[in-house]
């Protein structure tokens, strides 16, 4: 996926903290990250995190803001460069899911944590509103009610695809493969047991 350059801070320590937070969000998720984990991954002191961001949550919020702004800007650019807007949006999110597991995992965790954290709920609402505004332009020739409904359905299908591809398919396929090899081993063992008699 083509990403626009992130806004780089002039402060290397802040960038290291943000990069470490992105890595940890994608690896273990919001609920499992501590300030110490972030500082250790960034190879800096916990005091640096509290100096620049005051709290772990403030740092995570800034990382989420950067990520969602980048996604929205990339989506806008993709749509502007394409003749078939709907296919462009589908391709954009397909590439996100297929080629950028880090970002899609963070977005899933972000959506899940928004259920419990008011600040993340507000960020998720803003992101979905921005997404809605971008996609609704595609349906501008339809009446408002129908355009809103189609836009909502389109966003639901995008979010469903992200969840399906990152959670259901990944773990379902691994589970099926694991069960298949288990039953294969079991049959092999049973054949040996009966062939001895």
XYZ file of C-alpha atoms in Angstrom:
197
model
C 0.000 0.000 0.000
C 1.230 3.462 -0.828
C 1.522 5.516 2.299
C 1.997 9.232 2.429
C 4.975 10.211 4.539
C 4.116 10.510 8.202
C 4.454 13.886 9.806
C 7.905 13.655 11.283
C 8.572 15.368 14.537
C 11.838 17.193 14.872
C 12.343 15.259 18.073
C 13.926 11.821 17.548
C 12.844 10.584 20.975
C 9.182 11.342 20.277
C 9.419 9.483 16.965
C 11.042 6.480 18.649
C 8.264 6.433 21.246
C 5.587 6.623 18.537
C 7.217 3.886 16.432
C 7.562 1.649 19.491
C 3.909 2.244 20.341
C 2.835 1.330 16.788
C 4.838 -1.897 16.987
C 3.396 -2.837 20.361
C -0.172 -1.955 19.381
C 0.073 -4.311 16.423
C 1.807 -7.069 18.375
C -0.017 -7.174 21.715
C -2.806 -4.589 21.554
C -3.812 -1.595 23.623
C -4.775 -3.467 26.782
C -1.426 -5.251 27.086
C 0.921 -2.283 26.685
C 2.597 -0.579 29.601
C 4.621 2.617 29.671
C 7.654 0.503 30.529
C 7.095 -1.697 27.468
C 6.980 1.358 25.216
C 10.067 2.928 26.776
C 11.989 -0.340 26.565
C 11.053 -0.850 22.897
C 12.001 2.773 22.135
C 15.280 2.296 24.021
C 14.577 5.275 26.239
C 13.572 6.000 29.821
C 9.960 5.967 31.019
C 10.553 9.559 32.108
C 10.916 10.551 28.447
C 7.433 9.187 27.719
C 5.897 11.125 30.598
C 7.894 14.241 29.687
C 6.591 14.328 26.094
C 3.140 12.773 26.493
C 2.246 12.835 30.212
C 0.491 9.443 29.949
C 0.647 6.271 27.921
C -2.900 6.951 26.747
C -1.937 10.387 25.390
C 0.849 8.774 23.349
C -1.484 6.080 22.024
C -4.078 8.712 21.091
C -1.454 10.649 19.115
C -0.381 7.462 17.326
C -4.022 6.654 16.478
C -4.545 10.235 15.250
C -1.487 10.001 12.987
C -2.589 6.612 11.671
C -6.180 7.607 10.919
C -5.119 10.905 9.320
C -2.670 9.019 7.106
C -5.313 6.479 6.114
C -7.845 9.192 5.277
C -5.302 11.191 3.229
C -4.189 8.059 1.360
C -7.784 7.103 0.655
C -8.558 10.596 -0.664
C -5.515 10.475 -2.918
C -6.421 6.995 -4.179
C -9.969 8.092 -5.004
C -8.816 11.292 -6.734
C -6.428 9.327 -8.954
C -9.013 6.771 -10.028
C -11.789 6.755 -12.596
C -13.751 3.994 -10.842
C -14.046 5.259 -7.278
C -15.763 2.202 -5.812
C -13.151 -0.218 -7.150
C -10.416 2.151 -5.948
C -11.845 2.092 -2.404
C -12.215 -1.697 -2.455
C -8.642 -2.089 -3.704
C -7.387 0.374 -1.083
C -8.850 -1.652 1.767
C -7.913 -4.997 0.197
C -4.309 -3.810 0.038
C -4.517 -2.572 3.611
C -5.662 -5.984 4.809
C -3.355 -8.034 2.572
C -0.192 -5.940 2.624
C -0.240 -3.993 5.879
C -1.050 -6.361 8.716
C 0.432 -3.941 11.241
C -1.997 -1.137 10.380
C -5.043 -3.375 10.019
C -4.344 -5.031 13.395
C -4.046 -1.618 15.042
C -7.299 -0.500 13.429
C -9.089 -3.601 14.715
C -7.725 -3.076 18.221
C -8.641 0.616 17.993
C -12.229 -0.283 17.097
C -12.476 -2.829 19.911
C -11.003 -0.492 22.535
C -13.359 2.284 21.426
C -16.110 0.241 23.079
C -14.538 0.889 26.496
C -12.571 4.127 26.227
C -14.493 7.382 25.669
C -11.551 9.173 24.109
C -11.033 6.343 21.620
C -14.791 6.271 20.999
C -14.590 9.927 19.956
C -11.581 9.214 17.725
C -13.367 6.254 16.114
C -16.476 8.379 15.540
C -14.403 11.081 13.861
C -12.614 8.519 11.691
C -15.897 6.915 10.601
C -17.420 10.341 9.911
C -14.407 11.275 7.753
C -14.673 7.934 5.960
C -18.407 8.460 5.493
C -17.830 11.966 4.055
C -15.259 10.676 1.566
C -17.328 7.725 0.389
C -20.657 9.584 0.270
C -19.265 11.867 -2.460
C -19.316 8.836 -4.763
C -23.087 8.625 -4.383
C -23.726 12.367 -4.781
C -26.021 11.852 -7.796
C -28.521 9.876 -5.704
C -31.046 11.262 -3.228
C -29.604 11.974 0.216
C -31.347 9.144 2.047
C -30.308 6.522 -0.492
C -26.767 7.919 -0.691
C -26.428 7.759 3.097
C -27.750 4.198 3.187
C -25.418 3.006 0.408
C -22.457 4.757 2.023
C -23.238 3.134 5.376
C -23.547 -0.287 3.748
C -20.256 0.249 1.920
C -18.455 1.183 5.154
C -19.975 -1.828 6.928
C -18.721 -4.125 4.188
C -15.229 -2.588 4.417
C -15.108 -3.017 8.186
C -16.501 -6.531 7.881
C -13.836 -7.454 5.332
C -11.072 -6.144 7.576
C -12.363 -8.171 10.516
C -13.002 -11.262 8.415
C -9.591 -11.217 6.792
C -7.681 -10.536 9.989
C -9.589 -12.618 12.474
C -11.906 -15.209 11.013
C -9.974 -16.371 7.958
C -6.555 -16.271 9.586
C -7.524 -18.249 12.668
C -10.111 -20.414 10.941
C -7.572 -21.549 8.363
C -4.948 -22.190 11.060
C -7.556 -24.068 13.123
C -8.647 -26.178 10.140
C -5.036 -26.967 9.262
C -4.292 -27.899 12.861
C -7.380 -30.147 13.094
C -6.557 -31.721 9.740
C -3.036 -32.633 10.858
C -4.387 -33.889 14.217
C -6.875 -36.222 12.530
C -4.230 -37.324 10.053
C -1.886 -38.257 12.933
C -4.758 -39.967 14.765
C -5.692 -42.068 11.711
C -2.064 -43.019 11.190
C -1.808 -44.087 14.847
C -5.064 -46.109 14.616
C -3.862 -47.863 11.463
C -0.692 -48.893 13.285
C -2.695 -50.090 16.282
C -4.959 -52.289 14.128
C -2.182 -53.579 11.908
C -0.381 -54.967 14.952
C -3.366 -57.178 15.872
